Amino acid sequence: MARDPGEDGANGAPGVGGRRVRIDNGHTRDDGNVWVRPLTEYQTAGKRYMHTDVEPPWTFYEGVHNRRHCALLARMLIGLGVRVYSTVDQRELTQPPDVDGTSFSWRDVSLAGRTRYANDVHGKLAAAGKRIAYVSMHGNAIGSLLKGASLTAHGLVVFTSRGKTKSDDLAESITDAYRADPSLGFHIRDPKEASFHVLNRTRSPAVLIEAGFFTNLADAQRMSSDKGSEAIARGVFRGLMPYLKVS
């Protein structure tokens, strides 16, 4: 079982009372051909979309941007002294990761493996009422095609598990933070409920953010831009602050 060494923050920082956030970047994998194929192709099969209505055609790889958004969020949290753990690397991030997320492992971890790690590290602390959160970053899509023209569905949404839970307040707080940021540029949808594994099987408040539809060209361009990526991470960061009780 993974063990948590104490209440301080990363590198011995005060740790704002031992607050902890588990970040979960969806859809990455390493199939062993790291020197054969471009780095941007490393992700769960199918989680991509080629926009054919731009010249040249442009492919959005979801896993790549999930990693980047998690890296930016981790940097913000670590800078504040919050302890951050990666469910993919399955370790505490004691140093801020690279901005583009390339310091994360490219291996994929099963959903059960992600929640098992999170619960092994922090399950007892969450049960004792410690301020712990699980944040899973994704991109949304519509349909089953891997290429085509831009599709109309668009917008960012925060998911929680079904029923009234402590996660609901966290989802509302993150949604409010996004709506308060005019630089974001996304249509912000109301929070939704879903039976996603990482929401149902995590023993702490947990949210899953679908940070725009990558099958929509405008959303995909925002998700992949420096400004959009920063705004996506900043919205989660600001929305976490009330829950973590950080002023």
PDB file of N, CA and C in Angstrom, residues 90-156:
ATOM      1  N   GLN A  90       1.578   7.569 -10.235  1.00  0.00           N
ATOM      2  CA  GLN A  90       1.374   6.948  -8.930  1.00  0.00           C
ATOM      3  C   GLN A  90       2.501   7.323  -7.951  1.00  0.00           C
ATOM      4  N   ARG A  91       2.653   8.640  -7.817  1.00  0.00           N
ATOM      5  CA  ARG A  91       3.642   9.187  -6.895  1.00  0.00           C
ATOM      6  C   ARG A  91       3.268  10.629  -6.582  1.00  0.00           C
ATOM      7  N   GLU A  92       3.852  11.160  -5.516  1.00  0.00           N
ATOM      8  CA  GLU A  92       3.694  12.575  -5.237  1.00  0.00           C
ATOM      9  C   GLU A  92       4.600  13.377  -6.163  1.00  0.00           C
ATOM     10  N   LEU A  93       4.082  14.483  -6.660  1.00  0.00           N
ATOM     11  CA  LEU A  93       4.863  15.375  -7.505  1.00  0.00           C
ATOM     12  C   LEU A  93       5.558  16.380  -6.586  1.00  0.00           C
ATOM     13  N   THR A  94       6.787  16.099  -6.241  1.00  0.00           N
ATOM     14  CA  THR A  94       7.509  16.955  -5.298  1.00  0.00           C
ATOM     15  C   THR A  94       8.130  18.165  -5.973  1.00  0.00           C
ATOM     16  N   GLN A  95       8.157  18.152  -7.305  1.00  0.00           N
ATOM     17  CA  GLN A  95       8.627  19.295  -8.074  1.00  0.00           C
ATOM     18  C   GLN A  95       7.564  19.644  -9.124  1.00  0.00           C
ATOM     19  N   PRO A  96       7.424  20.921  -9.478  1.00  0.00           N
ATOM     20  CA  PRO A  96       6.459  21.281 -10.523  1.00  0.00           C
ATOM     21  C   PRO A  96       6.802  20.564 -11.828  1.00  0.00           C
ATOM     22  N   PRO A  97       5.824  19.927 -12.480  1.00  0.00           N
ATOM     23  CA  PRO A  97       6.095  19.230 -13.744  1.00  0.00           C
ATOM     24  C   PRO A  97       6.354  20.223 -14.872  1.00  0.00           C
ATOM     25  N   ASP A  98       6.911  19.729 -15.967  1.00  0.00           N
ATOM     26  CA  ASP A  98       7.097  20.567 -17.150  1.00  0.00           C
ATOM     27  C   ASP A  98       5.747  21.121 -17.598  1.00  0.00           C
ATOM     28  N   VAL A  99       5.764  22.320 -18.161  1.00  0.00           N
ATOM     29  CA  VAL A  99       4.524  22.981 -18.569  1.00  0.00           C
ATOM     30  C   VAL A  99       3.736  22.135 -19.559  1.00  0.00           C
ATOM     31  N   ASP A 100       4.424  21.445 -20.465  1.00  0.00           N
ATOM     32  CA  ASP A 100       3.729  20.667 -21.481  1.00  0.00           C
ATOM     33  C   ASP A 100       3.359  19.262 -21.021  1.00  0.00           C
ATOM     34  N   GLY A 101       3.691  18.916 -19.782  1.00  0.00           N
ATOM     35  CA  GLY A 101       3.313  17.618 -19.246  1.00  0.00           C
ATOM     36  C   GLY A 101       4.225  16.476 -19.630  1.00  0.00           C
ATOM     37  N   THR A 102       5.333  16.750 -20.326  1.00  0.00           N
ATOM     38  CA  THR A 102       6.183  15.657 -20.791  1.00  0.00           C
ATOM     39  C   THR A 102       6.954  14.987 -19.666  1.00  0.00           C
ATOM     40  N   SER A 103       6.953  15.576 -18.473  1.00  0.00           N
ATOM     41  CA  SER A 103       7.625  14.908 -17.355  1.00  0.00           C
ATOM     42  C   SER A 103       6.754  13.822 -16.727  1.00  0.00           C
ATOM     43  N   PHE A 104       5.479  13.740 -17.137  1.00  0.00           N
ATOM     44  CA  PHE A 104       4.628  12.649 -16.691  1.00  0.00           C
ATOM     45  C   PHE A 104       4.956  11.384 -17.481  1.00  0.00           C
ATOM     46  N   SER A 105       4.689  10.230 -16.881  1.00  0.00           N
ATOM     47  CA  SER A 105       4.834   8.965 -17.595  1.00  0.00           C
ATOM     48  C   SER A 105       3.831   8.895 -18.743  1.00  0.00           C
ATOM     49  N   TRP A 106       4.233   8.220 -19.824  1.00  0.00           N
ATOM     50  CA  TRP A 106       3.311   8.024 -20.949  1.00  0.00           C
ATOM     51  C   TRP A 106       2.528   6.722 -20.826  1.00  0.00           C
ATOM     52  N   ARG A 107       2.788   5.937 -19.819  1.00  0.00           N
ATOM     53  CA  ARG A 107       2.055   4.680 -19.694  1.00  0.00           C
ATOM     54  C   ARG A 107       0.591   4.950 -19.378  1.00  0.00           C
ATOM     55  N   ASP A 108      -0.258   4.009 -19.744  1.00  0.00           N
ATOM     56  CA  ASP A 108      -1.654   4.115 -19.365  1.00  0.00           C
ATOM     57  C   ASP A 108      -1.856   3.268 -18.115  1.00  0.00           C
ATOM     58  N   VAL A 109      -2.777   3.683 -17.287  1.00  0.00           N
ATOM     59  CA  VAL A 109      -3.130   2.971 -16.064  1.00  0.00           C
ATOM     60  C   VAL A 109      -4.619   2.726 -16.092  1.00  0.00           C
ATOM     61  N   SER A 110      -5.033   1.525 -15.753  1.00  0.00           N
ATOM     62  CA  SER A 110      -6.459   1.204 -15.768  1.00  0.00           C
ATOM     63  C   SER A 110      -7.224   2.117 -14.825  1.00  0.00           C
ATOM     64  N   LEU A 111      -8.520   2.262 -15.067  1.00  0.00           N
ATOM     65  CA  LEU A 111      -9.335   3.070 -14.167  1.00  0.00           C
ATOM     66  C   LEU A 111      -9.284   2.524 -12.747  1.00  0.00           C
ATOM     67  N   ALA A 112      -9.330   1.191 -12.631  1.00  0.00           N
ATOM     68  CA  ALA A 112      -9.258   0.575 -11.301  1.00  0.00           C
ATOM     69  C   ALA A 112      -7.914   0.862 -10.647  1.00  0.00           C
ATOM     70  N   GLY A 113      -6.843   0.859 -11.435  1.00  0.00           N
ATOM     71  CA  GLY A 113      -5.524   1.156 -10.895  1.00  0.00           C
ATOM     72  C   GLY A 113      -5.401   2.593 -10.416  1.00  0.00           C
ATOM     73  N   ARG A 114      -6.056   3.504 -11.112  1.00  0.00           N
ATOM     74  CA  ARG A 114      -6.014   4.916 -10.717  1.00  0.00           C
ATOM     75  C   ARG A 114      -6.737   5.127  -9.383  1.00  0.00           C
ATOM     76  N   THR A 115      -7.939   4.596  -9.270  1.00  0.00           N
ATOM     77  CA  THR A 115      -8.696   4.812  -8.033  1.00  0.00           C
ATOM     78  C   THR A 115      -8.114   3.997  -6.880  1.00  0.00           C
ATOM     79  N   ARG A 116      -7.552   2.838  -7.180  1.00  0.00           N
ATOM     80  CA  ARG A 116      -6.930   2.036  -6.115  1.00  0.00           C
ATOM     81  C   ARG A 116      -5.760   2.803  -5.504  1.00  0.00           C
ATOM     82  N   TYR A 117      -4.930   3.413  -6.352  1.00  0.00           N
ATOM     83  CA  TYR A 117      -3.808   4.206  -5.846  1.00  0.00           C
ATOM     84  C   TYR A 117      -4.313   5.373  -4.999  1.00  0.00           C
ATOM     85  N   ALA A 118      -5.299   6.080  -5.502  1.00  0.00           N
ATOM     86  CA  ALA A 118      -5.831   7.239  -4.774  1.00  0.00           C
ATOM     87  C   ALA A 118      -6.384   6.819  -3.415  1.00  0.00           C
ATOM     88  N   ASN A 119      -7.109   5.740  -3.387  1.00  0.00           N
ATOM     89  CA  ASN A 119      -7.705   5.299  -2.124  1.00  0.00           C
ATOM     90  C   ASN A 119      -6.669   4.734  -1.169  1.00  0.00           C
ATOM     91  N   ASP A 120      -5.655   4.047  -1.695  1.00  0.00           N
ATOM     92  CA  ASP A 120      -4.591   3.528  -0.830  1.00  0.00           C
ATOM     93  C   ASP A 120      -3.849   4.670  -0.153  1.00  0.00           C
ATOM     94  N   VAL A 121      -3.596   5.739  -0.896  1.00  0.00           N
ATOM     95  CA  VAL A 121      -2.828   6.855  -0.344  1.00  0.00           C
ATOM     96  C   VAL A 121      -3.659   7.674   0.628  1.00  0.00           C
ATOM     97  N   HIS A 122      -4.925   7.940   0.250  1.00  0.00           N
ATOM     98  CA  HIS A 122      -5.678   8.956   0.979  1.00  0.00           C
ATOM     99  C   HIS A 122      -7.050   8.528   1.472  1.00  0.00           C
ATOM    100  N   GLY A 123      -7.405   7.264   1.309  1.00  0.00           N
ATOM    101  CA  GLY A 123      -8.740   6.832   1.708  1.00  0.00           C
ATOM    102  C   GLY A 123      -9.048   7.095   3.170  1.00  0.00           C
ATOM    103  N   LYS A 124      -8.126   6.755   4.063  1.00  0.00           N
ATOM    104  CA  LYS A 124      -8.358   6.956   5.499  1.00  0.00           C
ATOM    105  C   LYS A 124      -8.402   8.444   5.847  1.00  0.00           C
ATOM    106  N   LEU A 125      -7.562   9.225   5.184  1.00  0.00           N
ATOM    107  CA  LEU A 125      -7.561  10.661   5.459  1.00  0.00           C
ATOM    108  C   LEU A 125      -8.876  11.301   5.011  1.00  0.00           C
ATOM    109  N   ALA A 126      -9.386  10.863   3.852  1.00  0.00           N
ATOM    110  CA  ALA A 126     -10.664  11.387   3.372  1.00  0.00           C
ATOM    111  C   ALA A 126     -11.786  11.011   4.322  1.00  0.00           C
ATOM    112  N   ALA A 127     -11.768   9.774   4.803  1.00  0.00           N
ATOM    113  CA  ALA A 127     -12.794   9.326   5.742  1.00  0.00           C
ATOM    114  C   ALA A 127     -12.746  10.115   7.040  1.00  0.00           C
ATOM    115  N   ALA A 128     -11.566  10.611   7.394  1.00  0.00           N
ATOM    116  CA  ALA A 128     -11.407  11.395   8.618  1.00  0.00           C
ATOM    117  C   ALA A 128     -11.731  12.874   8.415  1.00  0.00           C
ATOM    118  N   GLY A 129     -12.169  13.224   7.202  1.00  0.00           N
ATOM    119  CA  GLY A 129     -12.583  14.595   6.946  1.00  0.00           C
ATOM    120  C   GLY A 129     -11.475  15.525   6.485  1.00  0.00           C
ATOM    121  N   LYS A 130     -10.313  14.974   6.117  1.00  0.00           N
ATOM    122  CA  LYS A 130      -9.233  15.819   5.613  1.00  0.00           C
ATOM    123  C   LYS A 130      -9.627  16.391   4.249  1.00  0.00           C
ATOM    124  N   ARG A 131      -9.037  17.540   3.925  1.00  0.00           N
ATOM    125  CA  ARG A 131      -9.365  18.225   2.676  1.00  0.00           C
ATOM    126  C   ARG A 131      -8.575  17.598   1.526  1.00  0.00           C
ATOM    127  N   ILE A 132      -9.231  16.663   0.843  1.00  0.00           N
ATOM    128  CA  ILE A 132      -8.611  15.910  -0.242  1.00  0.00           C
ATOM    129  C   ILE A 132      -9.564  15.923  -1.433  1.00  0.00           C
ATOM    130  N   ALA A 133      -9.037  16.101  -2.634  1.00  0.00           N
ATOM    131  CA  ALA A 133      -9.876  16.127  -3.831  1.00  0.00           C
ATOM    132  C   ALA A 133      -9.230  15.306  -4.936  1.00  0.00           C
ATOM    133  N   TYR A 134     -10.075  14.769  -5.804  1.00  0.00           N
ATOM    134  CA  TYR A 134      -9.641  14.001  -6.976  1.00  0.00           C
ATOM    135  C   TYR A 134     -10.133  14.753  -8.203  1.00  0.00           C
ATOM    136  N   VAL A 135      -9.204  15.129  -9.093  1.00  0.00           N
ATOM    137  CA  VAL A 135      -9.553  15.904 -10.289  1.00  0.00           C
ATOM    138  C   VAL A 135      -9.091  15.143 -11.523  1.00  0.00           C
ATOM    139  N   SER A 136     -10.041  14.764 -12.373  1.00  0.00           N
ATOM    140  CA  SER A 136      -9.736  14.045 -13.608  1.00  0.00           C
ATOM    141  C   SER A 136      -9.979  14.971 -14.792  1.00  0.00           C
ATOM    142  N   MET A 137      -8.957  15.153 -15.636  1.00  0.00           N
ATOM    143  CA  MET A 137      -9.037  16.065 -16.775  1.00  0.00           C
ATOM    144  C   MET A 137      -9.212  15.295 -18.073  1.00  0.00           C
ATOM    145  N   HIS A 138     -10.207  15.730 -18.861  1.00  0.00           N
ATOM    146  CA  HIS A 138     -10.526  15.085 -20.137  1.00  0.00           C
ATOM    147  C   HIS A 138     -10.922  16.126 -21.168  1.00  0.00           C
ATOM    148  N   GLY A 139     -11.155  15.657 -22.389  1.00  0.00           N
ATOM    149  CA  GLY A 139     -11.783  16.455 -23.429  1.00  0.00           C
ATOM    150  C   GLY A 139     -12.993  15.693 -23.927  1.00  0.00           C
ATOM    151  N   ASN A 140     -14.012  16.419 -24.346  1.00  0.00           N
ATOM    152  CA  ASN A 140     -15.263  15.804 -24.767  1.00  0.00           C
ATOM    153  C   ASN A 140     -15.275  15.599 -26.285  1.00  0.00           C
ATOM    154  N   ALA A 141     -16.191  14.759 -26.754  1.00  0.00           N
ATOM    155  CA  ALA A 141     -16.338  14.507 -28.186  1.00  0.00           C
ATOM    156  C   ALA A 141     -17.762  14.041 -28.450  1.00  0.00           C
ATOM    157  N   ILE A 142     -18.175  14.154 -29.694  1.00  0.00           N
ATOM    158  CA  ILE A 142     -19.480  13.666 -30.100  1.00  0.00           C
ATOM    159  C   ILE A 142     -19.307  12.800 -31.333  1.00  0.00           C
ATOM    160  N   GLY A 143     -20.048  11.693 -31.390  1.00  0.00           N
ATOM    161  CA  GLY A 143     -19.950  10.797 -32.526  1.00  0.00           C
ATOM    162  C   GLY A 143     -18.785   9.833 -32.404  1.00  0.00           C
ATOM    163  N   SER A 144     -18.624   8.987 -33.423  1.00  0.00           N
ATOM    164  CA  SER A 144     -17.591   7.945 -33.398  1.00  0.00           C
ATOM    165  C   SER A 144     -16.541   8.123 -34.490  1.00  0.00           C
ATOM    166  N   LEU A 145     -16.694   9.150 -35.325  1.00  0.00           N
ATOM    167  CA  LEU A 145     -15.729   9.364 -36.396  1.00  0.00           C
ATOM    168  C   LEU A 145     -14.429   9.936 -35.846  1.00  0.00           C
ATOM    169  N   LEU A 146     -13.324   9.635 -36.527  1.00  0.00           N
ATOM    170  CA  LEU A 146     -12.025  10.139 -36.118  1.00  0.00           C
ATOM    171  C   LEU A 146     -11.578  11.327 -36.959  1.00  0.00           C
ATOM    172  N   LYS A 147     -12.370  11.679 -37.964  1.00  0.00           N
ATOM    173  CA  LYS A 147     -12.038  12.858 -38.760  1.00  0.00           C
ATOM    174  C   LYS A 147     -13.292  13.376 -39.447  1.00  0.00           C
ATOM    175  N   GLY A 148     -13.239  14.650 -39.822  1.00  0.00           N
ATOM    176  CA  GLY A 148     -14.371  15.268 -40.493  1.00  0.00           C
ATOM    177  C   GLY A 148     -14.395  16.758 -40.225  1.00  0.00           C
ATOM    178  N   ALA A 149     -15.491  17.384 -40.614  1.00  0.00           N
ATOM    179  CA  ALA A 149     -15.669  18.807 -40.374  1.00  0.00           C
ATOM    180  C   ALA A 149     -15.964  19.058 -38.904  1.00  0.00           C
ATOM    181  N   SER A 150     -15.812  20.309 -38.486  1.00  0.00           N
ATOM    182  CA  SER A 150     -16.111  20.686 -37.111  1.00  0.00           C
ATOM    183  C   SER A 150     -17.567  20.392 -36.788  1.00  0.00           C
ATOM    184  N   LEU A 151     -17.811  19.780 -35.620  1.00  0.00           N
ATOM    185  CA  LEU A 151     -19.163  19.444 -35.187  1.00  0.00           C
ATOM    186  C   LEU A 151     -19.667  20.528 -34.237  1.00  0.00           C
ATOM    187  N   THR A 152     -21.004  20.615 -34.114  1.00  0.00           N
ATOM    188  CA  THR A 152     -21.584  21.780 -33.437  1.00  0.00           C
ATOM    189  C   THR A 152     -21.516  21.721 -31.915  1.00  0.00           C
ATOM    190  N   ALA A 153     -21.568  20.521 -31.317  1.00  0.00           N
ATOM    191  CA  ALA A 153     -21.560  20.431 -29.850  1.00  0.00           C
ATOM    192  C   ALA A 153     -20.302  21.091 -29.305  1.00  0.00           C
ATOM    193  N   HIS A 154     -20.470  21.938 -28.284  1.00  0.00           N
ATOM    194  CA  HIS A 154     -19.329  22.663 -27.741  1.00  0.00           C
ATOM    195  C   HIS A 154     -19.585  22.979 -26.273  1.00  0.00           C
ATOM    196  N   GLY A 155     -18.543  23.373 -25.576  1.00  0.00           N
ATOM    197  CA  GLY A 155     -18.692  23.788 -24.186  1.00  0.00           C
ATOM    198  C   GLY A 155     -17.943  22.923 -23.198  1.00  0.00           C
ATOM    199  N   LEU A 156     -17.730  23.482 -22.032  1.00  0.00           N
ATOM    200  CA  LEU A 156     -16.999  22.837 -20.936  1.00  0.00           C
ATOM    201  C   LEU A 156     -17.991  22.448 -19.844  1.00  0.00           C
TER     202      LEU A 156
END
